[in-house]
């Protein structure tokens, strides 16, 4: 029986941020179809030498689908490798719908998303009690657009830790709009190719977000985290407080 077509999250770039399951699927792949515009070549190299490797940066969905379908039907272990976590801006939805229509089984292996890698590299928590308890993952409208109800203006009004993907090209408008809702000294983490050997990661005040991006010519593979939680402070969670009793730590 053929193995399910496997959508694998490659994580942000560093091969050692792959999950064990992702590494296993790569090690056993017969056909790798990978998003070479965003996935590190070091990860694509983890497949066996005999594995067929297909880059997708120059392909359309119509090119990719037959590679998945025909691969499965000829008994190949097909891995479709996307950057980060496949649940976020990976365009797996349309691939999955087609495989469902064709009756082809599939599996999705999660990955570390760029915002998680950036927060970890900064050694910061994005949900600090008393400061912010919500993380919003979104993007500037751009060419693809976002539904009206999810306009950045509305999301920013919450004041949450706001992680913006795919937004570097629109950073001027983004900064201008965010300044309506966050103080101009709110820390903004700017991460370019986080976890890659040439990672660049910094924190600037919101008022310098666009200028810094421009100076570094950031366009691609850039993530922004706008968050009051990035201000270092001693606020602590109640979870480990001696007076906080719960199931695993009843009254002592
Ligand atoms: C098509 S989206 C895919 C997101 C991916 N599925 C994830 O969970 O991270 C690509 C965008 O993710 C962000 N991104 C992905 N990897 C990144 C990295 N290593 N460093 C900074 N941003 C990254 C950038 O905003 C980039 O434009």
Short mmCIF file of N, CA, C and O in Angstrom, two decimals, residues 43-174:
data_model
loop_
_atom_site.label_atom_id
_atom_site.label_comp_id
_atom_site.label_asym_id
_atom_site.label_seq_id
_atom_site.Cartn_x
_atom_site.Cartn_y
_atom_site.Cartn_z
N UNK A 43 18.01 21.61 4.49
CA UNK A 43 16.93 20.69 4.88
C UNK A 43 16.57 19.78 3.70
O UNK A 43 16.36 18.58 3.87
N UNK A 44 16.53 20.36 2.50
CA UNK A 44 16.23 19.53 1.33
C UNK A 44 17.28 18.45 1.13
O UNK A 44 17.02 17.40 0.54
N UNK A 45 18.47 18.69 1.65
CA UNK A 45 19.55 17.70 1.50
C UNK A 45 19.40 16.51 2.44
O UNK A 45 20.16 15.54 2.34
N UNK A 46 18.43 16.54 3.33
CA UNK A 46 18.28 15.44 4.28
C UNK A 46 17.61 14.21 3.67
O UNK A 46 17.52 13.16 4.30
N UNK A 47 17.12 14.35 2.44
CA UNK A 47 16.48 13.19 1.78
C UNK A 47 17.57 12.23 1.28
O UNK A 47 18.73 12.64 1.12
N UNK A 48 17.23 10.97 1.04
CA UNK A 48 18.25 10.03 0.53
C UNK A 48 18.79 10.47 -0.83
O UNK A 48 18.10 11.17 -1.58
N UNK A 49 19.99 10.03 -1.15
CA UNK A 49 20.63 10.44 -2.40
C UNK A 49 19.78 10.07 -3.61
O UNK A 49 19.74 10.79 -4.62
N UNK A 50 19.05 8.94 -3.52
CA UNK A 50 18.27 8.48 -4.69
C UNK A 50 16.92 9.22 -4.81
O UNK A 50 16.20 9.03 -5.79
N UNK A 51 16.58 10.03 -3.84
CA UNK A 51 15.29 10.73 -3.86
C UNK A 51 15.26 11.79 -4.97
O UNK A 51 16.23 12.54 -5.15
N UNK A 52 14.15 11.81 -5.69
CA UNK A 52 13.97 12.83 -6.73
C UNK A 52 13.63 14.15 -6.05
O UNK A 52 12.76 14.19 -5.18
N UNK A 53 14.34 15.23 -6.42
CA UNK A 53 14.09 16.53 -5.76
C UNK A 53 13.53 17.52 -6.76
O UNK A 53 14.17 17.77 -7.79
N UNK A 54 12.38 18.08 -6.45
CA UNK A 54 11.74 19.01 -7.38
C UNK A 54 11.51 20.34 -6.68
O UNK A 54 10.86 20.40 -5.64
N UNK A 55 12.05 21.41 -7.27
CA UNK A 55 11.86 22.75 -6.70
C UNK A 55 10.56 23.34 -7.23
O UNK A 55 10.22 23.12 -8.40
N UNK A 56 9.88 24.13 -6.39
CA UNK A 56 8.57 24.62 -6.84
C UNK A 56 8.55 26.12 -7.16
O UNK A 56 7.52 26.64 -7.56
N UNK A 57 9.68 26.83 -6.96
CA UNK A 57 9.61 28.29 -7.11
C UNK A 57 9.16 28.70 -8.51
O UNK A 57 8.55 29.76 -8.67
N UNK A 58 9.40 27.88 -9.52
CA UNK A 58 9.02 28.26 -10.88
C UNK A 58 7.76 27.51 -11.35
O UNK A 58 7.38 27.60 -12.51
N UNK A 59 7.14 26.75 -10.45
CA UNK A 59 5.99 25.93 -10.83
C UNK A 59 4.67 26.58 -10.42
O UNK A 59 4.63 27.41 -9.52
N UNK A 60 3.58 26.16 -11.06
CA UNK A 60 2.24 26.57 -10.63
C UNK A 60 1.59 25.40 -9.89
O UNK A 60 2.11 24.27 -9.91
N UNK A 61 0.46 25.68 -9.28
CA UNK A 61 -0.29 24.61 -8.60
C UNK A 61 -0.60 23.48 -9.60
O UNK A 61 -0.53 22.30 -9.27
N UNK A 62 -0.92 23.89 -10.84
CA UNK A 62 -1.27 22.91 -11.87
C UNK A 62 -0.08 22.00 -12.22
O UNK A 62 -0.27 20.88 -12.68
N UNK A 63 1.13 22.52 -12.01
CA UNK A 63 2.32 21.67 -12.23
C UNK A 63 2.54 20.73 -11.04
O UNK A 63 2.97 19.59 -11.21
N UNK A 64 2.27 21.26 -9.84
CA UNK A 64 2.60 20.50 -8.62
C UNK A 64 1.63 19.35 -8.40
O UNK A 64 2.04 18.23 -8.04
N UNK A 65 0.34 19.60 -8.63
CA UNK A 65 -0.66 18.57 -8.29
C UNK A 65 -0.41 17.22 -8.96
O UNK A 65 -0.43 16.18 -8.29
N UNK A 66 -0.12 17.18 -10.28
CA UNK A 66 0.14 15.87 -10.89
C UNK A 66 1.36 15.17 -10.29
O UNK A 66 1.40 13.94 -10.24
N UNK A 67 2.33 15.96 -9.81
CA UNK A 67 3.52 15.35 -9.20
C UNK A 67 3.14 14.65 -7.90
O UNK A 67 3.67 13.58 -7.57
N UNK A 68 2.19 15.23 -7.17
CA UNK A 68 1.72 14.60 -5.94
C UNK A 68 0.90 13.35 -6.27
O UNK A 68 1.11 12.27 -5.72
N UNK A 69 -0.04 13.54 -7.19
CA UNK A 69 -1.00 12.46 -7.50
C UNK A 69 -0.31 11.27 -8.15
O UNK A 69 -0.45 10.12 -7.73
N UNK A 70 0.46 11.57 -9.18
CA UNK A 70 1.13 10.48 -9.92
C UNK A 70 2.17 9.80 -9.02
O UNK A 70 2.34 8.57 -9.04
N UNK A 71 2.83 10.60 -8.18
CA UNK A 71 3.82 10.03 -7.25
C UNK A 71 3.15 9.03 -6.32
O UNK A 71 3.63 7.90 -6.15
N UNK A 72 2.04 9.43 -5.75
CA UNK A 72 1.31 8.53 -4.84
C UNK A 72 0.88 7.27 -5.59
O UNK A 72 1.05 6.14 -5.10
N UNK A 73 0.31 7.46 -6.79
CA UNK A 73 -0.26 6.29 -7.51
C UNK A 73 0.82 5.34 -8.01
O UNK A 73 0.53 4.18 -8.28
N UNK A 74 2.05 5.82 -8.13
CA UNK A 74 3.11 4.88 -8.56
C UNK A 74 3.86 4.33 -7.35
O UNK A 74 4.93 3.74 -7.49
N UNK A 75 3.33 4.60 -6.15
CA UNK A 75 3.88 3.97 -4.95
C UNK A 75 5.06 4.71 -4.32
O UNK A 75 5.74 4.16 -3.46
N UNK A 76 5.29 5.97 -4.77
CA UNK A 76 6.40 6.72 -4.18
C UNK A 76 5.99 7.33 -2.85
O UNK A 76 4.83 7.68 -2.65
N UNK A 77 6.97 7.47 -1.95
CA UNK A 77 6.72 8.24 -0.72
C UNK A 77 6.98 9.71 -1.06
O UNK A 77 8.13 10.13 -1.25
N UNK A 78 5.88 10.43 -1.21
CA UNK A 78 5.97 11.83 -1.68
C UNK A 78 5.95 12.77 -0.48
O UNK A 78 5.05 12.70 0.36
N UNK A 79 6.95 13.64 -0.41
CA UNK A 79 6.99 14.66 0.64
C UNK A 79 6.87 16.03 -0.02
O UNK A 79 7.64 16.36 -0.93
N UNK A 80 5.87 16.79 0.43
CA UNK A 80 5.72 18.18 -0.03
C UNK A 80 6.18 19.06 1.12
O UNK A 80 5.54 19.11 2.18
N UNK A 81 7.32 19.72 0.91
CA UNK A 81 7.99 20.43 2.00
C UNK A 81 7.74 21.94 1.91
O UNK A 81 8.09 22.58 0.91
N UNK A 82 7.12 22.47 2.96
CA UNK A 82 6.84 23.92 3.03
C UNK A 82 7.62 24.52 4.19
O UNK A 82 7.85 23.85 5.20
N UNK A 83 7.91 25.82 4.12
CA UNK A 83 8.66 26.44 5.22
C UNK A 83 7.78 26.65 6.45
O UNK A 83 6.55 26.71 6.35
N UNK A 84 8.41 26.75 7.59
CA UNK A 84 7.70 27.06 8.83
C UNK A 84 6.69 25.99 9.20
O UNK A 84 6.95 24.79 9.11
N UNK A 85 5.52 26.45 9.61
CA UNK A 85 4.41 25.54 9.91
C UNK A 85 3.44 25.57 8.74
O UNK A 85 3.06 26.66 8.28
N UNK A 86 2.98 24.39 8.28
CA UNK A 86 2.10 24.37 7.10
C UNK A 86 0.73 25.02 7.34
O UNK A 86 0.02 25.30 6.39
N UNK A 87 0.39 25.28 8.61
CA UNK A 87 -0.92 25.89 8.87
C UNK A 87 -0.93 27.39 8.56
O UNK A 87 -1.98 28.02 8.60
N UNK A 88 0.23 27.93 8.26
CA UNK A 88 0.32 29.39 8.07
C UNK A 88 0.86 29.76 6.70
O UNK A 88 2.04 29.48 6.40
N UNK A 89 0.04 30.39 5.90
CA UNK A 89 0.47 30.94 4.60
C UNK A 89 1.30 29.97 3.77
O UNK A 89 2.33 30.35 3.20
N UNK A 90 0.84 28.73 3.71
CA UNK A 90 1.64 27.75 2.97
C UNK A 90 0.97 27.28 1.69
O UNK A 90 1.57 26.57 0.91
N UNK A 91 -0.31 27.67 1.51
CA UNK A 91 -1.07 27.24 0.33
C UNK A 91 -1.19 25.72 0.25
O UNK A 91 -1.15 25.15 -0.84
N UNK A 92 -1.32 25.07 1.42
CA UNK A 92 -1.57 23.62 1.36
C UNK A 92 -3.05 23.33 1.17
O UNK A 92 -3.42 22.24 0.75
N UNK A 93 -3.91 24.30 1.49
CA UNK A 93 -5.35 24.04 1.43
C UNK A 93 -5.79 23.49 0.08
O UNK A 93 -6.47 22.47 -0.01
N UNK A 94 -5.36 24.18 -0.98
CA UNK A 94 -5.82 23.76 -2.32
C UNK A 94 -5.23 22.41 -2.73
O UNK A 94 -5.84 21.65 -3.47
N UNK A 95 -4.03 22.12 -2.23
CA UNK A 95 -3.42 20.82 -2.53
C UNK A 95 -4.20 19.70 -1.80
O UNK A 95 -4.50 18.65 -2.38
N UNK A 96 -4.53 19.98 -0.54
CA UNK A 96 -5.26 18.99 0.25
C UNK A 96 -6.64 18.73 -0.35
O UNK A 96 -7.08 17.58 -0.46
N UNK A 97 -7.32 19.80 -0.78
CA UNK A 97 -8.67 19.63 -1.37
C UNK A 97 -8.60 18.71 -2.59
O UNK A 97 -9.44 17.83 -2.76
N UNK A 98 -7.58 18.92 -3.42
CA UNK A 98 -7.47 18.09 -4.63
C UNK A 98 -7.17 16.64 -4.25
O UNK A 98 -7.77 15.71 -4.81
N UNK A 99 -6.28 16.44 -3.28
CA UNK A 99 -5.98 15.05 -2.87
C UNK A 99 -7.23 14.40 -2.28
O UNK A 99 -7.51 13.22 -2.55
N UNK A 100 -8.00 15.16 -1.50
CA UNK A 100 -9.26 14.62 -0.97
C UNK A 100 -10.19 14.21 -2.11
O UNK A 100 -10.78 13.12 -2.09
N UNK A 101 -10.31 15.07 -3.11
CA UNK A 101 -11.19 14.77 -4.26
C UNK A 101 -10.73 13.50 -4.98
O UNK A 101 -11.53 12.74 -5.51
N UNK A 102 -9.41 13.31 -5.00
CA UNK A 102 -8.84 12.14 -5.71
C UNK A 102 -8.83 10.89 -4.82
O UNK A 102 -8.36 9.84 -5.23
N UNK A 103 -9.26 11.05 -3.57
CA UNK A 103 -9.27 9.91 -2.64
C UNK A 103 -7.88 9.49 -2.20
O UNK A 103 -7.65 8.32 -1.87
N UNK A 104 -6.95 10.43 -2.22
CA UNK A 104 -5.56 10.11 -1.86
C UNK A 104 -5.31 10.48 -0.39
O UNK A 104 -5.55 11.62 0.01
N UNK A 105 -4.85 9.53 0.42
CA UNK A 105 -4.60 9.84 1.83
C UNK A 105 -3.41 10.77 2.00
O UNK A 105 -2.49 10.76 1.18
N UNK A 106 -3.44 11.55 3.06
CA UNK A 106 -2.34 12.48 3.29
C UNK A 106 -2.09 12.64 4.77
O UNK A 106 -2.90 12.25 5.60
N UNK A 107 -0.95 13.24 5.05
CA UNK A 107 -0.55 13.51 6.42
C UNK A 107 0.05 14.91 6.44
O UNK A 107 0.69 15.32 5.47
N UNK A 108 -0.15 15.63 7.55
CA UNK A 108 0.49 16.95 7.69
C UNK A 108 1.38 16.89 8.94
O UNK A 108 0.92 16.52 10.02
N UNK A 109 2.63 17.24 8.76
CA UNK A 109 3.57 17.27 9.90
C UNK A 109 3.84 18.74 10.24
O UNK A 109 4.31 19.50 9.38
N UNK A 110 3.52 19.15 11.47
CA UNK A 110 3.70 20.56 11.81
C UNK A 110 5.17 20.97 11.88
O UNK A 110 6.05 20.12 11.98
N UNK A 111 5.38 22.28 11.83
CA UNK A 111 6.75 22.79 11.94
C UNK A 111 6.79 24.00 12.85
O UNK A 111 5.75 24.56 13.21
N UNK A 112 7.98 24.41 13.19
CA UNK A 112 8.16 25.64 13.99
C UNK A 112 7.95 26.82 13.06
O UNK A 112 8.56 26.90 11.99
N UNK A 113 7.07 27.71 13.47
CA UNK A 113 6.79 28.87 12.63
C UNK A 113 7.80 29.98 12.90
O UNK A 113 8.48 30.00 13.94
N UNK A 114 7.86 30.92 11.96
CA UNK A 114 8.87 32.00 12.07
C UNK A 114 8.70 32.81 13.35
O UNK A 114 9.69 33.20 13.98
N UNK A 115 7.46 33.03 13.79
CA UNK A 115 7.29 33.87 14.98
C UNK A 115 7.83 33.15 16.23
O UNK A 115 8.38 33.79 17.13
N UNK A 116 7.71 31.83 16.25
CA UNK A 116 8.23 31.07 17.40
C UNK A 116 9.76 31.11 17.41
O UNK A 116 10.38 31.28 18.45
N UNK A 117 10.33 30.96 16.22
CA UNK A 117 11.80 30.98 16.13
C UNK A 117 12.33 32.36 16.52
O UNK A 117 13.35 32.47 17.22
N UNK A 118 11.61 33.41 16.11
CA UNK A 118 12.07 34.77 16.43
C UNK A 118 11.97 35.03 17.93
O UNK A 118 12.91 35.54 18.55
N UNK A 119 10.84 34.66 18.53
CA UNK A 119 10.67 34.87 19.98
C UNK A 119 11.75 34.10 20.75
O UNK A 119 12.33 34.62 21.72
N UNK A 120 12.03 32.89 20.31
CA UNK A 120 13.05 32.07 20.99
C UNK A 120 14.43 32.71 20.86
O UNK A 120 15.19 32.80 21.83
N UNK A 121 14.75 33.16 19.66
CA UNK A 121 16.07 33.78 19.45
C UNK A 121 16.21 35.05 20.29
O UNK A 121 17.31 35.39 20.73
N UNK A 122 15.09 35.74 20.51
CA UNK A 122 15.13 36.96 21.33
C UNK A 122 15.08 36.65 22.82
O UNK A 122 15.18 37.54 23.65
N UNK A 123 14.84 35.37 23.11
CA UNK A 123 14.71 34.92 24.52
C UNK A 123 13.57 35.67 25.20
O UNK A 123 13.70 36.17 26.32
N UNK A 124 12.42 35.75 24.52
CA UNK A 124 11.28 36.48 25.06
C UNK A 124 10.01 35.64 25.01
O UNK A 124 9.84 34.79 24.12
N UNK A 125 9.13 35.92 25.98
CA UNK A 125 7.77 35.34 25.97
C UNK A 125 6.86 36.41 25.38
O UNK A 125 7.00 37.59 25.70
N UNK A 126 5.90 36.01 24.57
CA UNK A 126 5.02 36.99 23.93
C UNK A 126 3.70 37.16 24.69
O UNK A 126 2.85 37.94 24.29
N UNK A 127 3.51 36.36 25.74
CA UNK A 127 2.30 36.48 26.57
C UNK A 127 2.74 36.69 28.01
O UNK A 127 2.86 35.72 28.76
N UNK A 128 3.02 37.92 28.38
CA UNK A 128 3.48 38.22 29.74
C UNK A 128 2.27 38.66 30.57
O UNK A 128 1.56 39.59 30.18
N UNK A 129 2.03 37.98 31.69
CA UNK A 129 0.85 38.30 32.51
C UNK A 129 0.83 39.78 32.88
O UNK A 129 1.85 40.37 33.20
N UNK A 130 -0.36 40.36 32.82
CA UNK A 130 -0.52 41.77 33.18
C UNK A 130 -0.06 42.70 32.08
O UNK A 130 -0.24 43.92 32.16
N UNK A 131 0.55 42.18 31.04
CA UNK A 131 1.03 43.03 29.94
C UNK A 131 0.26 42.71 28.66
O UNK A 131 -0.41 43.55 28.08
N UNK A 132 0.34 41.45 28.24
CA UNK A 132 -0.38 41.03 27.03
C UNK A 132 -0.59 39.51 27.10
O UNK A 132 0.30 38.78 27.54
N UNK A 133 -1.77 39.06 26.71
CA UNK A 133 -2.10 37.64 26.82
C UNK A 133 -2.57 37.05 25.49
O UNK A 133 -3.09 35.94 25.44
N UNK A 134 -2.41 37.81 24.43
CA UNK A 134 -2.91 37.35 23.14
C UNK A 134 -1.85 37.56 22.06
O UNK A 134 -1.18 38.59 22.05
N UNK A 135 -1.72 36.57 21.19
CA UNK A 135 -0.83 36.70 20.04
C UNK A 135 -1.68 36.70 18.78
O UNK A 135 -2.53 35.80 18.61
N UNK A 136 -1.47 37.67 17.93
CA UNK A 136 -2.18 37.71 16.65
C UNK A 136 -1.16 37.42 15.55
O UNK A 136 -0.09 38.04 15.51
N UNK A 137 -1.49 36.47 14.70
CA UNK A 137 -0.63 36.17 13.55
C UNK A 137 -1.35 36.67 12.31
O UNK A 137 -2.45 36.21 12.01
N UNK A 138 -0.75 37.61 11.61
CA UNK A 138 -1.44 38.14 10.43
C UNK A 138 -0.44 38.69 9.43
O UNK A 138 0.75 38.40 9.52
N UNK A 139 -0.95 39.49 8.51
CA UNK A 139 -0.12 40.03 7.44
C UNK A 139 -0.72 41.33 6.93
O UNK A 139 -1.92 41.57 7.12
N UNK A 140 0.10 42.14 6.29
CA UNK A 140 -0.44 43.32 5.62
C UNK A 140 -1.21 42.84 4.39
O UNK A 140 -0.93 41.76 3.87
N UNK A 141 -2.14 43.65 3.94
CA UNK A 141 -3.00 43.24 2.83
C UNK A 141 -2.24 42.77 1.60
O UNK A 141 -2.36 41.63 1.17
N UNK A 142 -1.41 43.64 1.04
CA UNK A 142 -0.61 43.28 -0.14
C UNK A 142 -1.46 42.85 -1.31
O UNK A 142 -2.63 43.21 -1.43
N UNK A 143 -0.84 42.06 -2.21
CA UNK A 143 -1.52 41.67 -3.44
C UNK A 143 -2.64 40.67 -3.18
O UNK A 143 -3.63 40.63 -3.87
N UNK A 144 -2.41 39.80 -2.16
CA UNK A 144 -3.39 38.76 -1.87
C UNK A 144 -4.60 39.33 -1.15
O UNK A 144 -5.73 38.89 -1.34
N UNK A 145 -4.37 40.34 -0.32
CA UNK A 145 -5.46 40.95 0.41
C UNK A 145 -5.89 40.12 1.60
O UNK A 145 -5.61 38.93 1.68
N UNK A 146 -6.54 40.78 2.57
CA UNK A 146 -7.12 40.06 3.70
C UNK A 146 -8.58 40.49 3.80
O UNK A 146 -8.92 41.60 3.39
N UNK A 147 -9.44 39.63 4.34
CA UNK A 147 -10.85 40.01 4.45
C UNK A 147 -11.02 41.31 5.25
O UNK A 147 -10.23 41.58 6.16
N UNK A 148 -12.03 42.08 4.90
CA UNK A 148 -12.28 43.38 5.51
C UNK A 148 -12.26 43.32 7.05
O UNK A 148 -11.66 44.15 7.71
N UNK A 149 -12.91 42.29 7.59
CA UNK A 149 -13.02 42.24 9.05
C UNK A 149 -11.67 41.99 9.74
O UNK A 149 -11.56 42.13 10.95
N UNK A 150 -10.66 41.59 8.95
CA UNK A 150 -9.33 41.32 9.53
C UNK A 150 -8.32 42.40 9.20
O UNK A 150 -7.11 42.17 9.28
N UNK A 151 -8.81 43.57 8.78
CA UNK A 151 -7.88 44.64 8.43
C UNK A 151 -6.95 44.92 9.60
O UNK A 151 -7.38 44.88 10.77
N UNK A 152 -5.71 45.21 9.30
CA UNK A 152 -4.69 45.44 10.33
C UNK A 152 -5.14 46.48 11.35
O UNK A 152 -4.84 46.37 12.54
N UNK A 153 -5.83 47.48 10.86
CA UNK A 153 -6.34 48.54 11.73
C UNK A 153 -7.14 47.92 12.90
O UNK A 153 -6.97 48.31 14.05
N UNK A 154 -7.98 46.97 12.58
CA UNK A 154 -8.81 46.34 13.63
C UNK A 154 -7.96 45.47 14.54
O UNK A 154 -8.13 45.46 15.75
N UNK A 155 -7.06 44.69 13.94
CA UNK A 155 -6.22 43.80 14.75
C UNK A 155 -5.32 44.62 15.68
O UNK A 155 -5.14 44.27 16.85
N UNK A 156 -4.80 45.72 15.15
CA UNK A 156 -3.89 46.54 15.96
C UNK A 156 -4.62 47.17 17.14
O UNK A 156 -4.02 47.40 18.19
N UNK A 157 -5.90 47.42 16.99
CA UNK A 157 -6.65 48.09 18.06
C UNK A 157 -6.70 47.24 19.34
O UNK A 157 -6.94 47.75 20.41
N UNK A 158 -6.44 45.95 19.23
CA UNK A 158 -6.43 45.07 20.41
C UNK A 158 -5.19 45.34 21.27
O UNK A 158 -5.21 45.14 22.48
N UNK A 159 -4.09 45.73 20.62
CA UNK A 159 -2.84 45.96 21.37
C UNK A 159 -2.13 44.68 21.76
O UNK A 159 -1.30 44.67 22.67
N UNK A 160 -2.42 43.60 21.08
CA UNK A 160 -1.81 42.29 21.40
C UNK A 160 -0.38 42.22 20.87
O UNK A 160 0.12 43.15 20.24
N UNK A 161 0.29 41.09 21.13
CA UNK A 161 1.56 40.80 20.46
C UNK A 161 1.19 40.48 19.01
O UNK A 161 0.52 39.48 18.74
N UNK A 162 1.63 41.32 18.11
CA UNK A 162 1.18 41.21 16.71
C UNK A 162 2.35 40.74 15.85
O UNK A 162 3.37 41.43 15.75
N UNK A 163 2.21 39.56 15.28
CA UNK A 163 3.27 38.99 14.44
C UNK A 163 2.85 39.15 12.99
O UNK A 163 1.81 38.61 12.59
N UNK A 164 3.65 39.87 12.23
CA UNK A 164 3.26 40.14 10.84
C UNK A 164 4.18 39.41 9.88
O UNK A 164 5.39 39.64 9.84
N UNK A 165 3.56 38.55 9.09
CA UNK A 165 4.24 37.82 8.04
C UNK A 165 4.06 38.61 6.73
O UNK A 165 3.12 39.40 6.60
N UNK A 166 4.91 38.33 5.75
CA UNK A 166 4.68 38.78 4.38
C UNK A 166 4.37 40.28 4.28
O UNK A 166 3.57 40.68 3.45
N UNK A 167 4.99 41.07 5.13
CA UNK A 167 4.56 42.46 5.21
C UNK A 167 5.67 43.48 4.93
O UNK A 167 5.41 44.68 4.95
N UNK A 168 6.89 43.01 4.67
CA UNK A 168 8.01 43.95 4.56
C UNK A 168 7.83 44.94 3.41
O UNK A 168 8.24 46.10 3.52
N UNK A 169 7.19 44.51 2.33
CA UNK A 169 7.01 45.42 1.20
C UNK A 169 6.08 46.57 1.52
O UNK A 169 6.02 47.56 0.80
N UNK A 170 5.30 46.40 2.58
CA UNK A 170 4.28 47.41 2.91
C UNK A 170 4.58 48.10 4.23
O UNK A 170 3.69 48.62 4.89
N UNK A 171 5.86 48.05 4.63
CA UNK A 171 6.19 48.45 6.00
C UNK A 171 5.87 49.92 6.31
O UNK A 171 5.53 50.26 7.44
N UNK A 172 5.95 50.77 5.28
CA UNK A 172 5.66 52.20 5.54
C UNK A 172 4.21 52.36 5.98
O UNK A 172 3.91 52.97 7.00
N UNK A 173 3.28 51.80 5.18
CA UNK A 173 1.85 51.91 5.53
C UNK A 173 1.57 51.21 6.85
O UNK A 173 0.78 51.67 7.66
N UNK A 174 2.24 50.06 7.05
CA UNK A 174 2.00 49.29 8.27
C UNK A 174 2.39 50.12 9.49
O UNK A 174 1.62 50.26 10.44
#
